[in-house]
């Protein structure tokens, strides 16, 4: 798959496969054939976060809630939350991240996955998530808003480029 | 309007629980506070008994507390003025990239130092340094609830001895080198200016500078609800730290400032072990102390090897060339010292710690912008 492929959207330089769902806190959800949901961090997150140094995974059996933090990630001396995109119980976690957390950087949609969740109300949860097309509009709006704010403050303070 | 909590001094633990509580309550604010008594703060991913000399802390009556923001073990005391900024996640002032958050939110403390005559600049990712490159503030941040927190401290003065004493390190040689490295690479207003300004003055300037960034702030006081939550968090974050587990190794690497580390490497040669304690700055050996327990380790040879390695860049080919030349020059049997293994030992990037994978950070940085196409392939 290439950046121009119909199977992914490239928005502001960030890649988003079109076959998965996205939460606004930058987790993705892929519905597997067995009905469980694989979850990971999206390309936007890994790029703005920098090199991932540590990942705290939820335990298997842990009940996750949509929109609620279920783990932590450290990069650039910053602790970010892993926010679950769906409700359910964790049935598997990616222990490879304990050995190499940078898989979240190098393969965010594949070997860098975080956990697999057995969902309890999948259809309802999916309605709250975005597809790549919706993400496009939302992300562009968000980045535009952020840039406008930065420009406003830069001109007020004479600060350097952010 | 962002609230301003100008709290003066609080008991050590409260000076840190306060920002956690206000973030959990989703209250946008700037907190300016100093700890009345010394405290050791460990990072979210650290283990107290691995990183901190708990015996020394107990002896000197220093509390140890985990924080929910990033970074490593930090010694904090009344000679520091903390700035803790809490903003709601959706606030458009928050830059998207983490490094840009540090850069933007560091501007007020940088300007504060400058107004007191100290030329300080931002050094990515999260250090403020003097022109000479000495660290004068470390910063950290993270998501707490629906808020983000950015925190750091103005160093009026710095207690090098106390800061090196609270770290759990392998031995006295390591601790002495750590102390020396801190003196060389960390500084304070008192050290740079001859004397530290009054804390009150610093607090006022800091608030003025943050108002330039955030707009006018509304002075506020800690409500009973906030104080109650702080008390709960104090219990949670200071849950008894167990005594060091049997066989648990002390930390073999301590970061002093961005790019500066004191490390311990152990090399098993044919006849015994070589212990290397090194101060490494930007991948170059600044200082090194070597001890060993086998024949090669006649003191003269060890001192020569130390002299040879000082100033050497930690790159495989450079290091191997230097070691080979050392063996030829002084007639040392390269097989006896296990030259190849010794080079590998010295070059080891990081020692494994719990939750801390072996990382080649530079290689990982290169990967960030070049996520492989295969990664995007669908898979069930």
Coordinates of N, CA, C and O in Angstrom, one line a residue, chain A:
Chain A
X1 N 0.8 -1.2 0.0 CA 0.0 0.0 0.0 C 0.9 1.3 0.0 O 1.8 1.4 0.8
X2 N 0.6 2.2 -0.8 CA 1.4 3.4 -0.9 C 0.6 4.6 -0.4 O -0.6 4.5 -0.3
X3 N 1.3 5.7 -0.2 CA 0.6 6.9 0.4 C -0.6 7.3 -0.5 O -1.6 7.8 -0.1
X4 N -0.5 7.0 -1.8 CA -1.5 7.4 -2.7 C -2.6 6.3 -2.9 O -3.5 6.5 -3.6
X5 N -2.4 5.3 -2.2 CA -3.3 4.1 -2.4 C -4.8 4.4 -1.9 O -5.0 5.2 -1.0
X6 N -5.8 3.8 -2.5 CA -7.2 4.0 -2.1 C -7.4 3.4 -0.7 O -8.4 3.7 -0.1
X7 N -6.5 2.6 -0.2 CA -6.7 2.0 1.1 C -6.2 2.8 2.3 O -6.3 2.3 3.4
X8 N -5.7 3.9 2.0 CA -5.3 4.8 3.1 C -5.5 6.3 2.7 O -5.5 6.6 1.6
X9 N -5.7 7.1 3.8 CA -5.8 8.5 3.6 C -4.5 9.1 4.2 O -4.0 8.7 5.2
X10 N -4.0 10.1 3.5 CA -2.8 10.8 4.1 C -3.3 12.2 4.4 O -3.7 13.0 3.4
X11 N -3.4 12.6 5.6 CA -3.9 13.9 6.0 C -2.8 14.6 6.7 O -2.3 14.2 7.8
X12 N -2.5 15.8 6.2 CA -1.4 16.6 6.7 C -0.1 15.8 7.0 O 0.6 16.0 7.9
X13 N 0.1 14.8 6.2 CA 1.3 14.0 6.3 C 1.1 12.8 7.2 O 2.1 12.0 7.4
X14 N 0.0 12.6 7.8 CA -0.3 11.5 8.7 C -1.1 10.4 7.9 O -2.0 10.8 7.2
X15 N -0.7 9.1 8.1 CA -1.4 8.1 7.4 C -2.5 7.4 8.2 O -2.3 7.1 9.4
X16 N -3.6 7.2 7.5 CA -4.7 6.5 8.2 C -5.4 5.5 7.2 O -6.0 5.9 6.2
X17 N -5.2 4.2 7.5 CA -5.9 3.2 6.7 C -7.4 3.4 6.7 O -7.9 3.9 7.8
X18 N -8.0 3.2 5.6 CA -9.4 3.5 5.5 C -10.3 2.4 6.1 O -11.5 2.6 6.3
X19 N -9.7 1.2 6.4 CA -10.6 0.1 6.8 C -10.8 0.0 8.3 O -11.3 -1.0 8.8
X20 N -10.3 1.0 9.0 CA -10.4 0.9 10.5 C -11.1 2.2 11.1 O -11.3 3.1 10.3
X21 N -11.4 2.1 12.3 CA -12.1 3.2 13.0 C -11.1 4.0 13.9 O -10.2 3.4 14.4
X22 N -11.5 5.3 14.1 CA -10.6 6.1 14.9 C -11.3 6.8 16.0 O -12.4 7.3 15.8
X23 N -10.6 6.9 17.2 CA -11.1 7.7 18.3 C -10.4 9.0 18.3 O -9.2 9.1 17.9
X24 N -11.0 10.1 18.8 CA -10.4 11.4 18.7 C -9.1 11.5 19.6 O -8.3 12.4 19.5
X25 N -9.0 10.6 20.5 CA -7.8 10.6 21.3 C -6.6 9.7 20.7 O -5.7 9.3 21.3
X26 N -6.8 9.5 19.4 CA -5.7 8.9 18.6 C -5.5 7.4 18.8 O -4.3 7.0 18.6
X27 N -6.5 6.7 19.2 CA -6.4 5.3 19.1 C -7.2 4.8 17.9 O -8.2 5.5 17.5
X28 N -6.9 3.6 17.4 CA -7.7 3.1 16.3 C -8.3 1.7 16.7 O -7.8 1.1 17.7
X29 N -9.3 1.3 16.0 CA -10.0 0.1 16.3 C -10.2 -0.7 15.0 O -10.8 -0.1 14.1
X30 N -9.7 -1.9 15.0 CA -10.0 -2.8 13.8 C -10.8 -4.0 14.3 O -10.4 -4.7 15.1
X31 N -12.0 -4.1 13.6 CA -12.8 -5.3 14.0 C -12.3 -6.5 13.3 O -12.2 -6.5 12.1
X32 N -12.0 -7.5 14.1 CA -11.4 -8.7 13.6 C -12.5 -9.7 13.2 O -13.7 -9.5 13.5
X33 N -12.1 -10.7 12.4 CA -13.1 -11.7 12.0 C -13.9 -12.4 13.1 O -15.1 -12.7 13.0
X34 N -13.2 -12.6 14.2 CA -13.8 -13.2 15.4 C -14.7 -12.3 16.2 O -15.2 -12.7 17.2
X35 N -14.8 -11.0 15.8 CA -15.7 -10.1 16.4 C -14.9 -9.3 17.5 O -15.5 -8.3 18.0
X36 N -13.7 -9.7 17.8 CA -13.0 -8.9 18.8 C -12.3 -7.7 18.1 O -12.3 -7.6 16.9
X37 N -11.9 -6.7 18.9 CA -11.4 -5.5 18.3 C -9.9 -5.3 18.7 O -9.5 -5.3 19.9
X38 N -9.1 -5.1 17.7 CA -7.7 -4.8 17.9 C -7.5 -3.3 18.0 O -8.2 -2.6 17.2
X39 N -6.7 -2.9 19.0 CA -6.6 -1.5 19.3 C -5.1 -1.0 19.2 O -4.2 -1.8 19.6
X40 N -4.9 0.1 18.7 CA -3.5 0.7 18.7 C -3.5 2.2 18.6 O -4.6 2.8 18.7
X41 N -2.4 2.8 18.6 CA -2.2 4.2 18.5 C -2.0 4.6 17.0 O -1.4 3.9 16.3
X42 N -2.6 5.7 16.6 CA -2.5 6.0 15.2 C -1.2 6.7 14.8 O -0.4 7.1 15.7
X43 N -1.0 6.9 13.5 CA 0.2 7.5 13.0 C 0.4 8.9 13.4 O 1.5 9.4 13.7
X44 N -0.7 9.7 13.6 CA -0.6 11.0 14.1 C 0.0 11.0 15.5 O 0.9 11.8 15.8
X45 N -0.5 10.1 16.4 CA 0.0 10.1 17.7 C 1.5 9.8 17.7 O 2.3 10.5 18.4
X46 N 1.9 8.8 17.0 CA 3.3 8.4 17.1 C 4.2 9.5 16.5 O 5.4 9.6 17.0
X47 N 3.7 10.2 15.6 CA 4.6 11.3 15.0 C 4.7 12.5 15.9 O 5.8 13.1 16.1
X48 N 3.6 12.9 16.6 CA 3.7 14.1 17.4 C 4.3 13.7 18.8 O 4.8 14.6 19.5
X49 N 4.2 12.5 19.2 CA 4.7 12.1 20.5 C 6.2 11.9 20.5 O 6.9 12.3 21.5
X50 N 6.8 11.5 19.4 CA 8.2 11.2 19.4 C 8.5 9.8 19.7 O 7.5 8.9 19.8
X51 N 9.8 9.4 20.0 CA 10.1 8.0 20.3 C 9.4 7.5 21.5 O 9.5 8.1 22.6
X52 N 8.7 6.4 21.4 CA 8.0 5.9 22.6 C 9.0 5.1 23.4 O 9.7 4.2 22.9
X53 N 9.1 5.5 24.7 CA 10.1 4.9 25.6 C 9.5 3.8 26.5 O 10.2 2.8 26.7
X54 N 8.3 4.0 27.0 CA 7.7 3.0 27.8 C 6.2 2.9 27.5 O 5.6 3.9 27.1
X55 N 5.7 1.7 27.6 CA 4.2 1.5 27.5 C 3.7 0.7 28.7 O 4.3 -0.3 29.0
X56 N 2.7 1.2 29.3 CA 2.0 0.5 30.4 C 0.7 -0.1 29.8 O -0.2 0.6 29.4
X57 N 0.7 -1.4 29.7 CA -0.4 -2.1 29.1 C -1.5 -2.4 30.1 O -1.1 -2.7 31.3
X58 N -2.7 -2.5 29.7 CA -3.7 -2.9 30.7 C -3.6 -4.5 30.9 O -2.9 -5.1 30.1
X59 N -4.1 -5.0 32.0 CA -4.0 -6.4 32.2 C -5.1 -7.1 31.4 O -6.1 -6.6 31.1
X60 N -4.8 -8.4 31.0 CA -5.8 -9.2 30.4 C -7.0 -9.4 31.4 O -6.8 -9.6 32.5
X61 N -8.2 -9.2 30.9 CA -9.4 -9.3 31.8 C -9.9 -7.9 32.2 O -11.0 -7.8 32.7
X62 N -9.0 -6.9 32.1 CA -9.4 -5.5 32.5 C -10.6 -5.0 31.7 O -10.6 -5.2 30.5
X63 N -11.5 -4.4 32.4 CA -12.7 -3.9 31.7 C -12.4 -2.5 31.2 O -12.1 -1.6 32.0
X64 N -12.4 -2.3 29.9 CA -12.1 -0.9 29.4 C -13.4 -0.2 29.0 O -14.4 -0.9 28.7
X65 N -13.4 1.1 29.1 CA -14.5 1.9 28.7 C -14.2 2.8 27.6 O -13.1 3.4 27.6
X66 N -15.1 3.0 26.7 CA -14.8 3.9 25.6 C -14.6 5.3 26.1 O -15.3 5.8 26.9
X67 N -13.4 5.9 25.6 CA -13.1 7.3 26.0 C -12.4 7.4 27.3 O -12.1 8.5 27.7
X68 N -12.1 6.3 27.9 CA -11.4 6.3 29.2 C -10.0 5.7 29.1 O -9.8 4.7 28.4
X69 N -9.1 6.3 29.9 CA -7.7 5.9 29.8 C -7.6 4.4 30.4 O -8.2 4.1 31.4
X70 N -6.8 3.6 29.7 CA -6.6 2.2 30.2 C -5.1 1.9 30.2 O -4.8 0.7 30.4
X71 N -4.3 2.8 30.0 CA -2.9 2.6 30.0 C -2.1 3.9 29.7 O -2.7 4.9 29.5
X72 N -0.8 3.8 29.8 CA 0.0 5.0 29.6 C 1.2 4.8 28.7 O 1.7 3.6 28.6
X73 N 1.6 5.8 28.1 CA 2.8 5.8 27.1 C 3.7 6.9 27.5 O 3.2 8.0 27.6
X74 N 5.0 6.6 27.5 CA 5.9 7.7 27.8 C 6.8 8.0 26.5 O 7.4 7.1 26.0
X75 N 6.8 9.2 26.1 CA 7.7 9.7 25.1 C 8.1 11.1 25.4 O 7.3 11.9 25.9
X76 N 9.3 11.5 25.0 CA 9.7 12.9 25.2 C 9.4 13.4 26.6 O 9.0 14.5 26.8
X77 N 9.6 12.6 27.6 CA 9.3 12.9 29.0 C 7.9 13.3 29.3 O 7.5 14.1 30.2
X78 N 7.0 12.8 28.4 CA 5.6 13.1 28.5 C 4.8 11.8 28.7 O 5.1 10.9 28.0
X79 N 3.9 11.8 29.6 CA 3.1 10.6 29.8 C 1.7 10.8 29.2 O 1.0 11.7 29.6
X80 N 1.5 10.1 28.1 CA 0.2 10.2 27.4 C -0.7 9.0 27.8 O -0.3 7.9 28.2
X81 N -2.0 9.3 27.7 CA -3.0 8.2 28.1 C -3.3 7.4 26.8 O -3.4 7.9 25.7
X82 N -3.5 6.1 27.1 CA -4.1 5.2 26.0 C -5.6 5.2 26.3 O -6.0 4.7 27.3
X83 N -6.3 5.7 25.4 CA -7.8 5.8 25.6 C -8.5 4.8 24.8 O -8.3 4.7 23.6
X84 N -9.2 3.9 25.5 CA -9.9 2.8 24.7 C -11.0 3.4 23.8 O -11.8 4.2 24.2
X85 N -11.0 2.9 22.5 CA -12.0 3.3 21.6 C -13.3 2.6 21.8 O -14.3 2.9 21.2
X86 N -13.3 1.5 22.5 CA -14.5 0.7 22.7 C -14.7 0.2 24.1 O -13.8 0.3 24.9
X87 N -15.9 -0.2 24.4 CA -16.2 -0.8 25.7 C -16.0 -2.3 25.7 O -16.3 -2.9 24.6
X88 N -15.5 -2.9 26.7 CA -15.4 -4.4 26.7 C -14.3 -4.9 27.7 O -13.9 -4.1 28.6
X89 N -13.8 -6.1 27.5 CA -12.8 -6.6 28.3 C -11.6 -7.0 27.5 O -11.7 -7.4 26.3
X90 N -10.4 -6.7 28.1 CA -9.1 -7.0 27.3 C -8.9 -8.5 27.3 O -8.9 -9.1 28.3
X91 N -8.7 -9.0 26.1 CA -8.5 -10.4 26.0 C -7.0 -10.7 25.6 O -6.5 -11.8 25.8
X92 N -6.3 -9.7 25.1 CA -4.9 -9.9 24.8 C -4.2 -8.6 24.8 O -4.8 -7.6 24.5
X93 N -2.9 -8.6 25.2 CA -2.1 -7.4 25.1 C -0.8 -7.7 24.3 O -0.4 -8.9 24.3
X94 N -0.2 -6.7 23.7 CA 0.9 -6.9 22.9 C 2.2 -6.9 23.8 O 2.8 -5.8 24.0
X95 N 2.6 -8.1 24.3 CA 3.8 -8.1 25.2 C 5.1 -7.7 24.5 O 6.1 -7.4 25.1
X96 N 5.0 -7.8 23.1 CA 6.3 -7.4 22.4 C 6.6 -5.9 22.7 O 7.8 -5.5 22.6
X97 N 5.7 -5.1 23.1 CA 6.0 -3.7 23.4 C 6.8 -3.6 24.7 O 7.4 -2.5 24.9
X98 N 6.8 -4.6 25.5 CA 7.6 -4.5 26.7 C 9.1 -4.7 26.3 O 10.0 -4.2 27.0
X99 N 9.3 -5.3 25.2 CA 10.7 -5.5 24.7 C 11.1 -4.3 23.8 O 12.2 -3.9 23.9
X100 N 10.1 -3.9 23.0 CA 10.5 -2.9 22.0 C 9.2 -1.9 21.8 O 8.4 -2.2 21.0
X101 N 9.2 -0.9 22.7 CA 8.1 0.0 22.6 C 8.0 0.8 21.3 O 7.0 1.4 21.0
X102 N 9.2 0.9 20.6 CA 9.2 1.7 19.4 C 8.4 1.1 18.2 O 8.3 1.7 17.2
X103 N 7.9 -0.1 18.5 CA 7.0 -0.7 17.4 C 5.8 0.2 17.2 O 5.2 0.2 16.1
X104 N 5.4 0.9 18.3 CA 4.3 1.9 18.1 C 4.7 2.9 17.1 O 3.9 3.4 16.4
X105 N 6.0 3.3 17.0 CA 6.5 4.3 16.1 C 6.6 3.6 14.7 O 6.2 4.2 13.7
X106 N 7.3 2.5 14.6 CA 7.6 2.0 13.3 C 6.5 1.3 12.6 O 6.4 1.3 11.4
X107 N 5.6 0.6 13.4 CA 4.5 -0.1 12.8 C 3.2 0.1 13.6 O 2.6 -0.8 14.2
X108 N 2.7 1.4 13.6 CA 1.6 1.7 14.5 C 0.3 0.9 14.2 O -0.5 0.6 15.1
X109 N 0.1 0.5 12.9 CA -1.1 -0.2 12.5 C -0.9 -1.8 12.4 O -1.8 -2.5 12.1
X110 N 0.3 -2.2 12.8 CA 0.5 -3.6 12.6 C 1.2 -4.2 13.9 O 0.5 -4.3 14.9
X111 N 2.5 -4.3 13.9 CA 3.1 -5.0 15.1 C 3.1 -4.1 16.3 O 3.4 -4.6 17.4
X112 N 2.8 -2.8 16.2 CA 2.8 -1.9 17.3 C 1.4 -1.8 18.0 O 1.2 -0.9 18.8
X113 N 0.5 -2.8 17.7 CA -0.8 -2.8 18.3 C -0.7 -2.8 19.9 O 0.3 -3.3 20.4
X114 N -1.8 -2.4 20.5 CA -1.7 -2.3 22.0 C -2.4 -3.5 22.7 O -1.9 -4.2 23.5
X115 N -3.7 -3.7 22.3 CA -4.5 -4.7 23.0 C -5.6 -5.2 22.0 O -5.9 -4.6 21.0
X116 N -6.2 -6.3 22.4 CA -7.4 -6.8 21.8 C -8.5 -6.8 22.8 O -8.3 -7.3 23.9
X117 N -9.7 -6.3 22.4 CA -10.8 -6.1 23.3 C -12.0 -7.0 22.8 O -12.3 -7.0 21.6
X118 N -12.6 -7.7 23.8 CA -13.8 -8.3 23.4 C -14.9 -7.3 23.7 O -15.2 -7.0 24.9
X119 N -15.6 -6.8 22.7 CA -16.5 -5.7 22.9 C -17.8 -6.1 23.5 O -18.2 -7.3 23.3
X120 N -18.5 -5.2 24.2 CA -19.8 -5.5 24.7 C -21.0 -4.9 24.0 O -22.1 -5.3 24.1
X121 N -20.7 -3.7 23.4 CA -21.7 -3.1 22.6 C -21.1 -2.4 21.4 O -21.1 -1.2 21.2
X122 N -20.6 -3.3 20.5 CA -19.7 -2.8 19.4 C -20.4 -1.8 18.5 O -19.9 -0.8 18.2
X123 N -21.6 -2.2 18.1 CA -22.3 -1.3 17.1 C -22.4 0.1 17.6 O -22.2 1.1 16.9
X124 N -22.9 0.2 18.9 CA -23.0 1.5 19.5 C -21.7 2.2 19.6 O -21.6 3.4 19.3
X125 N -20.6 1.5 20.0 CA -19.3 2.1 20.1 C -18.8 2.6 18.7 O -18.3 3.7 18.6
X126 N -19.0 1.8 17.7 CA -18.5 2.2 16.4 C -19.1 3.5 15.9 O -18.5 4.3 15.2
X127 N -20.4 3.7 16.3 CA -21.1 4.9 15.8 C -20.4 6.2 16.4 O -20.6 7.3 15.9
X128 N -19.7 6.0 17.5 CA -19.0 7.1 18.2 C -17.7 7.4 17.6 O -17.0 8.4 17.9
X129 N -17.2 6.4 16.7 CA -15.8 6.6 16.2 C -15.9 7.2 14.8 O -16.9 7.3 14.2
X130 N -14.7 7.6 14.3 CA -14.6 8.2 13.0 C -14.0 7.2 12.0 O -13.1 6.4 12.3
X131 N -14.4 7.3 10.7 CA -13.7 6.7 9.6 C -12.7 7.7 9.1 O -12.8 8.9 9.4
X132 N -11.8 7.2 8.2 CA -10.8 8.1 7.7 C -11.3 9.4 7.1 O -10.8 10.5 7.2
X133 N -12.5 9.2 6.4 CA -13.1 10.4 5.7 C -13.5 11.5 6.7 O -13.2 12.7 6.5
X134 N -14.1 11.0 7.8 CA -14.5 12.0 8.8 C -13.3 12.6 9.5 O -13.2 13.8 9.9
X135 N -12.3 11.7 9.7 CA -11.1 12.1 10.4 C -10.4 13.2 9.6 O -9.9 14.2 10.2
X136 N -10.5 13.1 8.3 CA -9.9 14.1 7.4 C -10.4 15.5 7.8 O -9.6 16.4 8.1
X137 N -11.7 15.7 7.8 CA -12.2 17.0 8.1 C -11.9 17.4 9.5 O -11.5 18.5 9.8
X138 N -12.0 16.5 10.5 CA -11.8 16.8 11.9 C -10.4 17.2 12.2 O -10.1 18.2 12.8
X139 N -9.4 16.4 11.6 CA -8.0 16.6 11.8 C -7.6 18.0 11.2 O -6.8 18.7 11.8
X140 N -8.0 18.2 10.0 CA -7.7 19.5 9.3 C -8.2 20.7 10.2 O -7.5 21.7 10.3
X141 N -9.4 20.6 10.7 CA -9.9 21.6 11.5 C -9.1 21.8 12.8 O -8.8 22.9 13.2
X142 N -8.7 20.7 13.4 CA -8.0 20.8 14.6 C -6.6 21.4 14.4 O -6.2 22.3 15.2
X143 N -5.9 21.0 13.3 CA -4.6 21.5 13.1 C -4.6 23.0 12.7 O -3.8 23.8 13.1
X144 N -5.7 23.3 12.0 CA -5.9 24.7 11.6 C -6.1 25.6 12.8 O -5.5 26.7 13.0
X145 N -6.9 25.1 13.7 CA -7.2 25.8 14.9 C -5.9 26.0 15.8 O -5.7 27.1 16.3
X146 N -5.2 24.9 15.9 CA -3.9 25.0 16.7 C -3.0 26.0 16.1 O -2.3 26.8 16.7
X147 N -2.8 25.9 14.7 CA -1.9 26.8 14.0 C -2.3 28.3 14.3 O -1.5 29.2 14.5
X148 N -3.6 28.6 14.2 CA -4.1 29.9 14.3 C -3.8 30.4 15.7 O -3.3 31.6 15.9
X149 N -4.0 29.6 16.7 CA -3.7 29.9 18.1 C -2.2 30.2 18.3 O -1.8 31.2 18.9
X150 N -1.4 29.4 17.7 CA 0.1 29.6 17.8 C 0.5 30.9 17.2 O 1.2 31.7 17.7
X151 N 0.0 31.2 16.0 CA 0.3 32.4 15.3 C -0.1 33.6 16.1 O 0.6 34.6 16.2
X152 N -1.3 33.5 16.7 CA -1.8 34.6 17.5 C -0.8 34.9 18.7 O -0.4 36.0 18.9
X153 N -0.4 33.9 19.3 CA 0.5 34.0 20.5 C 1.9 34.4 20.1 O 2.6 35.2 20.8
X154 N 2.3 33.9 18.9 CA 3.6 34.3 18.4 C 3.7 35.8 18.1 O 4.7 36.4 18.5
X155 N 2.6 36.3 17.5 CA 2.7 37.7 17.2 C 2.6 38.6 18.4 O 3.2 39.6 18.5
X156 N 1.9 38.0 19.5 CA 1.8 38.8 20.7 C 3.1 38.8 21.4 O 3.5 39.8 22.0
X157 N 3.8 37.7 21.4 CA 5.1 37.6 22.1 C 6.3 37.7 21.4 O 7.4 37.8 22.0
X158 N 6.2 37.7 20.0 CA 7.4 37.7 19.2 C 8.2 36.4 19.4 O 9.5 36.4 19.5
X159 N 7.5 35.3 19.6 CA 8.2 34.0 19.9 C 8.7 33.4 18.6 O 8.3 33.8 17.5
X160 N 9.5 32.4 18.7 CA 10.0 31.7 17.6 C 9.0 30.7 17.0 O 7.8 30.7 17.4
X161 N 9.4 29.9 16.1 CA 8.5 29.0 15.4 C 8.2 27.8 16.2 O 9.0 27.3 16.9
X162 N 6.9 27.4 16.2 CA 6.5 26.2 17.0 C 6.0 25.2 16.0 O 5.2 25.5 15.1

